[in-house]
Amino acid sequence: MANLNIYFYSFKILNLSYVIIFTENVERITMLRKNKNNLLGILMIISMFVLIFILNYMTHYTSDDYAYRFVFKSHLPGTSPEKINGIFSIIKSQISHYKLWNGRFVAHFIVQFFMQYNKIIFDVFNTLIFILLGFIIYSILKKVSNINNKIETFIFIFTLLWLFTPEFGKSVLWLSGAGNYLWTSIIYSSFLLFNLKTQKSNLLTYVLVIVLGFISGATNENSGPAIILVIILLVLWKYLSSKTLDVWRIFGILSSCVGYLIMFTSPGSQKRGQQQISLDLLKDRLVHVYSASVSHFFFEYLILILFIFILVYQKKYSKSNFIFTTIMLIGHFSSIYCLVLSTGQPLRTFFGSNILLIIAIVYLLNCISGFISLKKYLSIVLITVSIIVYCYAFNDIYKNYREVDNQIKIIETSNPNKEIIVPLLTPSHSLYNPYNGTAYLDDNPKSWFNLWMAKYYKVSSIKGVNSK
């Protein structure tokens, strides 16, 4: 009997040892996987930074950049334009800009702030801001869904940003364009994230939401109000589901509306935006906006529809999934179709629309369980296409980078008192190229861009000629 007890206790001890060893191995494997994922994540972010920084570095000033180096007084340079030199000169410039040109004081404050310094400073910060946008989108998704695979989520976020950011060259790389679209997206995306988080109802929360709401509303004419609409719908959803209403959210919405109205009703915007509205004009614009948006977002729409079908098939397309996705899509489409009332609808104005669509797509991705092979296949396809597009964009941008570099060397080494002749740029073919569609040197030394560039380099005049 004693031997039997000894065997019994020995067996229990042995089993316990196996359990401990197994648990330790599981923990070790889990830790290794976590460390591997963290390392992959860090490498991915570093790679993204390097790749985007290279494109930023190869982008010289173009179009409005040269004009925003000076205190704004007119769209044409005067005899002795005043250079931007510190915050007070920027404020002075923005007051004039608000009265004479448009009300985007938030965006153009950012632009003129960086025009004071060497371009390399902007290149670094602009790259960081692009990475930050991806992290803000990730943080928004983390608040509304369970993220099971961080690497997969980041791959989708950044590849969709790279492939579907409208006119990447003019909305991310071009300094003035980045200030108007990339940098302002950080503001209104942060305002959305702030509202998704549960905040304490104290003085700090009220101050933050009022300030953030105000500058978010004042970002631009379509993304600012679209975010206001999204937040109103989210607040309404929360109220209907929980019968609770945070007063600070209402203050944020009202502050954002005030910011939008101040921006939209600027004297400069009203003067430049005067137009005779007719049904035929609205119809033509509607057709144009519809055609441009469907053409640009077609593949993103396909991915969205695919994910919805999968969730319906899995019987996991819940009421909350439907409501959140619908709210994001309402914001997406409202920021597109409100442009029907605008005098111009360049593709880059879809910037905020793309962010809301990416949030909807990656949200649904994280709601899908299983389908690992499909997710991996889509990730591989997105990465492969991104690499191909990057190589093509790099070659196109690099070609113009060398040409602009040569122009600048000619200008800086020529007699400033004589008309300087420089070769014109080779036409660009990629929408990732900031020189594609932006104003640049032409063969008329009296054109507005030639005049501003001449003022910037303190030379008499500049003329472009065909080198072929």
PDB file of N, CA and C in Angstrom, residues 389-442:
ATOM      1  N   VAL A 389       4.240  50.055 -58.088  1.00  0.00           N
ATOM      2  CA  VAL A 389       3.853  51.468 -58.215  1.00  0.00           C
ATOM      3  C   VAL A 389       4.966  52.372 -57.707  1.00  0.00           C
ATOM      4  N   TYR A 390       5.608  51.969 -56.604  1.00  0.00           N
ATOM      5  CA  TYR A 390       6.697  52.783 -56.048  1.00  0.00           C
ATOM      6  C   TYR A 390       7.853  52.896 -57.040  1.00  0.00           C
ATOM      7  N   CYS A 391       8.219  51.785 -57.655  1.00  0.00           N
ATOM      8  CA  CYS A 391       9.338  51.807 -58.615  1.00  0.00           C
ATOM      9  C   CYS A 391       9.034  52.738 -59.782  1.00  0.00           C
ATOM     10  N   TYR A 392       7.802  52.668 -60.283  1.00  0.00           N
ATOM     11  CA  TYR A 392       7.409  53.535 -61.398  1.00  0.00           C
ATOM     12  C   TYR A 392       7.417  54.996 -60.959  1.00  0.00           C
ATOM     13  N   ALA A 393       6.845  55.266 -59.772  1.00  0.00           N
ATOM     14  CA  ALA A 393       6.793  56.641 -59.254  1.00  0.00           C
ATOM     15  C   ALA A 393       8.197  57.178 -59.004  1.00  0.00           C
ATOM     16  N   PHE A 394       9.064  56.341 -58.438  1.00  0.00           N
ATOM     17  CA  PHE A 394      10.441  56.760 -58.151  1.00  0.00           C
ATOM     18  C   PHE A 394      11.150  57.209 -59.430  1.00  0.00           C
ATOM     19  N   ASN A 395      11.041  56.423 -60.482  1.00  0.00           N
ATOM     20  CA  ASN A 395      11.714  56.766 -61.743  1.00  0.00           C
ATOM     21  C   ASN A 395      11.204  58.086 -62.308  1.00  0.00           C
ATOM     22  N   ASP A 396       9.887  58.293 -62.244  1.00  0.00           N
ATOM     23  CA  ASP A 396       9.298  59.514 -62.786  1.00  0.00           C
ATOM     24  C   ASP A 396       9.711  60.738 -61.964  1.00  0.00           C
ATOM     25  N   ILE A 397       9.676  60.597 -60.637  1.00  0.00           N
ATOM     26  CA  ILE A 397      10.047  61.714 -59.754  1.00  0.00           C
ATOM     27  C   ILE A 397      11.544  62.009 -59.852  1.00  0.00           C
ATOM     28  N   TYR A 398      12.347  60.952 -59.901  1.00  0.00           N
ATOM     29  CA  TYR A 398      13.800  61.132 -59.960  1.00  0.00           C
ATOM     30  C   TYR A 398      14.222  61.873 -61.224  1.00  0.00           C
ATOM     31  N   LYS A 399      13.547  61.579 -62.330  1.00  0.00           N
ATOM     32  CA  LYS A 399      13.843  62.259 -63.598  1.00  0.00           C
ATOM     33  C   LYS A 399      13.643  63.772 -63.439  1.00  0.00           C
ATOM     34  N   ASN A 400      12.495  64.182 -62.887  1.00  0.00           N
ATOM     35  CA  ASN A 400      12.232  65.613 -62.698  1.00  0.00           C
ATOM     36  C   ASN A 400      13.097  66.214 -61.599  1.00  0.00           C
ATOM     37  N   TYR A 401      13.433  65.414 -60.596  1.00  0.00           N
ATOM     38  CA  TYR A 401      14.306  65.888 -59.512  1.00  0.00           C
ATOM     39  C   TYR A 401      15.658  66.330 -60.072  1.00  0.00           C
ATOM     40  N   ARG A 402      16.240  65.536 -60.946  1.00  0.00           N
ATOM     41  CA  ARG A 402      17.534  65.884 -61.547  1.00  0.00           C
ATOM     42  C   ARG A 402      17.411  67.131 -62.419  1.00  0.00           C
ATOM     43  N   GLU A 403      16.281  67.240 -63.131  1.00  0.00           N
ATOM     44  CA  GLU A 403      16.082  68.399 -64.001  1.00  0.00           C
ATOM     45  C   GLU A 403      15.916  69.682 -63.190  1.00  0.00           C
ATOM     46  N   VAL A 404      15.126  69.608 -62.098  1.00  0.00           N
ATOM     47  CA  VAL A 404      14.932  70.787 -61.241  1.00  0.00           C
ATOM     48  C   VAL A 404      16.238  71.143 -60.550  1.00  0.00           C
ATOM     49  N   ASP A 405      16.969  70.133 -60.116  1.00  0.00           N
ATOM     50  CA  ASP A 405      18.277  70.359 -59.494  1.00  0.00           C
ATOM     51  C   ASP A 405      19.194  71.130 -60.444  1.00  0.00           C
ATOM     52  N   ASN A 406      19.153  70.751 -61.703  1.00  0.00           N
ATOM     53  CA  ASN A 406      19.971  71.423 -62.718  1.00  0.00           C
ATOM     54  C   ASN A 406      19.509  72.867 -62.924  1.00  0.00           C
ATOM     55  N   GLN A 407      18.183  73.083 -62.938  1.00  0.00           N
ATOM     56  CA  GLN A 407      17.643  74.440 -63.074  1.00  0.00           C
ATOM     57  C   GLN A 407      18.130  75.341 -61.942  1.00  0.00           C
ATOM     58  N   ILE A 408      18.055  74.821 -60.722  1.00  0.00           N
ATOM     59  CA  ILE A 408      18.451  75.614 -59.553  1.00  0.00           C
ATOM     60  C   ILE A 408      19.941  75.963 -59.606  1.00  0.00           C
ATOM     61  N   LYS A 409      20.765  75.010 -60.032  1.00  0.00           N
ATOM     62  CA  LYS A 409      22.206  75.274 -60.149  1.00  0.00           C
ATOM     63  C   LYS A 409      22.479  76.364 -61.179  1.00  0.00           C
ATOM     64  N   ILE A 410      21.743  76.323 -62.289  1.00  0.00           N
ATOM     65  CA  ILE A 410      21.904  77.354 -63.326  1.00  0.00           C
ATOM     66  C   ILE A 410      21.514  78.725 -62.778  1.00  0.00           C
ATOM     67  N   ILE A 411      20.380  78.776 -62.063  1.00  0.00           N
ATOM     68  CA  ILE A 411      19.892  80.045 -61.497  1.00  0.00           C
ATOM     69  C   ILE A 411      20.882  80.608 -60.483  1.00  0.00           C
ATOM     70  N   GLU A 412      21.384  79.737 -59.610  1.00  0.00           N
ATOM     71  CA  GLU A 412      22.272  80.189 -58.531  1.00  0.00           C
ATOM     72  C   GLU A 412      23.658  80.602 -59.031  1.00  0.00           C
ATOM     73  N   THR A 413      24.050  80.122 -60.195  1.00  0.00           N
ATOM     74  CA  THR A 413      25.392  80.448 -60.706  1.00  0.00           C
ATOM     75  C   THR A 413      25.367  81.468 -61.849  1.00  0.00           C
ATOM     76  N   SER A 414      24.178  81.949 -62.205  1.00  0.00           N
ATOM     77  CA  SER A 414      24.059  82.919 -63.306  1.00  0.00           C
ATOM     78  C   SER A 414      24.070  84.348 -62.787  1.00  0.00           C
ATOM     79  N   ASN A 415      24.241  85.274 -63.690  1.00  0.00           N
ATOM     80  CA  ASN A 415      24.203  86.706 -63.359  1.00  0.00           C
ATOM     81  C   ASN A 415      22.771  87.081 -62.973  1.00  0.00           C
ATOM     82  N   PRO A 416      22.543  87.512 -61.721  1.00  0.00           N
ATOM     83  CA  PRO A 416      21.174  87.800 -61.274  1.00  0.00           C
ATOM     84  C   PRO A 416      20.543  89.016 -61.942  1.00  0.00           C
ATOM     85  N   ASN A 417      21.342  89.831 -62.601  1.00  0.00           N
ATOM     86  CA  ASN A 417      20.821  91.049 -63.235  1.00  0.00           C
ATOM     87  C   ASN A 417      20.368  90.828 -64.679  1.00  0.00           C
ATOM     88  N   LYS A 418      20.586  89.628 -65.178  1.00  0.00           N
ATOM     89  CA  LYS A 418      20.170  89.316 -66.544  1.00  0.00           C
ATOM     90  C   LYS A 418      19.089  88.234 -66.535  1.00  0.00           C
ATOM     91  N   GLU A 419      18.376  88.131 -67.650  1.00  0.00           N
ATOM     92  CA  GLU A 419      17.366  87.074 -67.758  1.00  0.00           C
ATOM     93  C   GLU A 419      18.062  85.718 -67.804  1.00  0.00           C
ATOM     94  N   ILE A 420      17.627  84.825 -66.935  1.00  0.00           N
ATOM     95  CA  ILE A 420      18.260  83.508 -66.833  1.00  0.00           C
ATOM     96  C   ILE A 420      17.445  82.489 -67.633  1.00  0.00           C
ATOM     97  N   ILE A 421      18.120  81.748 -68.485  1.00  0.00           N
ATOM     98  CA  ILE A 421      17.474  80.743 -69.333  1.00  0.00           C
ATOM     99  C   ILE A 421      17.729  79.355 -68.743  1.00  0.00           C
ATOM    100  N   VAL A 422      16.658  78.612 -68.506  1.00  0.00           N
ATOM    101  CA  VAL A 422      16.791  77.246 -67.980  1.00  0.00           C
ATOM    102  C   VAL A 422      15.971  76.290 -68.847  1.00  0.00           C
ATOM    103  N   PRO A 423      16.391  75.030 -68.947  1.00  0.00           N
ATOM    104  CA  PRO A 423      15.609  74.057 -69.729  1.00  0.00           C
ATOM    105  C   PRO A 423      14.308  73.704 -69.008  1.00  0.00           C
ATOM    106  N   LEU A 424      13.237  73.562 -69.767  1.00  0.00           N
ATOM    107  CA  LEU A 424      11.943  73.192 -69.196  1.00  0.00           C
ATOM    108  C   LEU A 424      11.954  71.732 -68.745  1.00  0.00           C
ATOM    109  N   LEU A 425      11.043  71.399 -67.831  1.00  0.00           N
ATOM    110  CA  LEU A 425      10.953  70.027 -67.333  1.00  0.00           C
ATOM    111  C   LEU A 425      10.351  69.098 -68.380  1.00  0.00           C
ATOM    112  N   THR A 426      10.791  67.850 -68.338  1.00  0.00           N
ATOM    113  CA  THR A 426      10.149  66.807 -69.132  1.00  0.00           C
ATOM    114  C   THR A 426       8.783  66.516 -68.513  1.00  0.00           C
ATOM    115  N   PRO A 427       7.718  66.427 -69.298  1.00  0.00           N
ATOM    116  CA  PRO A 427       6.386  66.153 -68.727  1.00  0.00           C
ATOM    117  C   PRO A 427       6.381  64.876 -67.896  1.00  0.00           C
ATOM    118  N   SER A 428       5.746  64.937 -66.736  1.00  0.00           N
ATOM    119  CA  SER A 428       5.667  63.771 -65.849  1.00  0.00           C
ATOM    120  C   SER A 428       4.442  62.932 -66.208  1.00  0.00           C
ATOM    121  N   HIS A 429       4.472  61.664 -65.806  1.00  0.00           N
ATOM    122  CA  HIS A 429       3.394  60.745 -66.178  1.00  0.00           C
ATOM    123  C   HIS A 429       2.735  60.075 -64.980  1.00  0.00           C
ATOM    124  N   SER A 430       3.252  60.290 -63.798  1.00  0.00           N
ATOM    125  CA  SER A 430       2.721  59.625 -62.608  1.00  0.00           C
ATOM    126  C   SER A 430       2.028  60.620 -61.688  1.00  0.00           C
ATOM    127  N   LEU A 431       0.889  60.222 -61.117  1.00  0.00           N
ATOM    128  CA  LEU A 431       0.193  61.080 -60.151  1.00  0.00           C
ATOM    129  C   LEU A 431       0.926  61.121 -58.813  1.00  0.00           C
ATOM    130  N   TYR A 432       1.963  60.317 -58.665  1.00  0.00           N
ATOM    131  CA  TYR A 432       2.809  60.376 -57.471  1.00  0.00           C
ATOM    132  C   TYR A 432       3.861  61.468 -57.625  1.00  0.00           C
ATOM    133  N   ASN A 433       3.957  62.031 -58.813  1.00  0.00           N
ATOM    134  CA  ASN A 433       4.925  63.085 -59.100  1.00  0.00           C
ATOM    135  C   ASN A 433       4.301  64.449 -58.803  1.00  0.00           C
ATOM    136  N   PRO A 434       4.872  65.212 -57.867  1.00  0.00           N
ATOM    137  CA  PRO A 434       4.295  66.516 -57.507  1.00  0.00           C
ATOM    138  C   PRO A 434       4.327  67.541 -58.637  1.00  0.00           C
ATOM    139  N   TYR A 435       5.143  67.294 -59.676  1.00  0.00           N
ATOM    140  CA  TYR A 435       5.207  68.231 -60.804  1.00  0.00           C
ATOM    141  C   TYR A 435       4.137  67.931 -61.853  1.00  0.00           C
ATOM    142  N   ASN A 436       3.398  66.857 -61.640  1.00  0.00           N
ATOM    143  CA  ASN A 436       2.335  66.484 -62.571  1.00  0.00           C
ATOM    144  C   ASN A 436       1.068  67.267 -62.232  1.00  0.00           C
ATOM    145  N   GLY A 437       0.823  68.344 -62.974  1.00  0.00           N
ATOM    146  CA  GLY A 437      -0.400  69.120 -62.767  1.00  0.00           C
ATOM    147  C   GLY A 437      -0.241  70.358 -61.918  1.00  0.00           C
ATOM    148  N   THR A 438       0.948  70.576 -61.355  1.00  0.00           N
ATOM    149  CA  THR A 438       1.174  71.814 -60.601  1.00  0.00           C
ATOM    150  C   THR A 438       1.857  72.835 -61.510  1.00  0.00           C
ATOM    151  N   ALA A 439       1.647  74.113 -61.205  1.00  0.00           N
ATOM    152  CA  ALA A 439       2.266  75.178 -62.007  1.00  0.00           C
ATOM    153  C   ALA A 439       3.778  75.153 -61.809  1.00  0.00           C
ATOM    154  N   TYR A 440       4.491  75.353 -62.909  1.00  0.00           N
ATOM    155  CA  TYR A 440       5.949  75.408 -62.810  1.00  0.00           C
ATOM    156  C   TYR A 440       6.476  76.328 -63.911  1.00  0.00           C
ATOM    157  N   LEU A 441       7.784  76.469 -63.989  1.00  0.00           N
ATOM    158  CA  LEU A 441       8.401  77.369 -64.970  1.00  0.00           C
ATOM    159  C   LEU A 441       7.901  77.096 -66.387  1.00  0.00           C
ATOM    160  N   ASP A 442       7.592  78.181 -67.111  1.00  0.00           N
ATOM    161  CA  ASP A 442       7.267  78.029 -68.527  1.00  0.00           C
ATOM    162  C   ASP A 442       8.093  79.012 -69.350  1.00  0.00           C
TER     163      ASP A 442
END
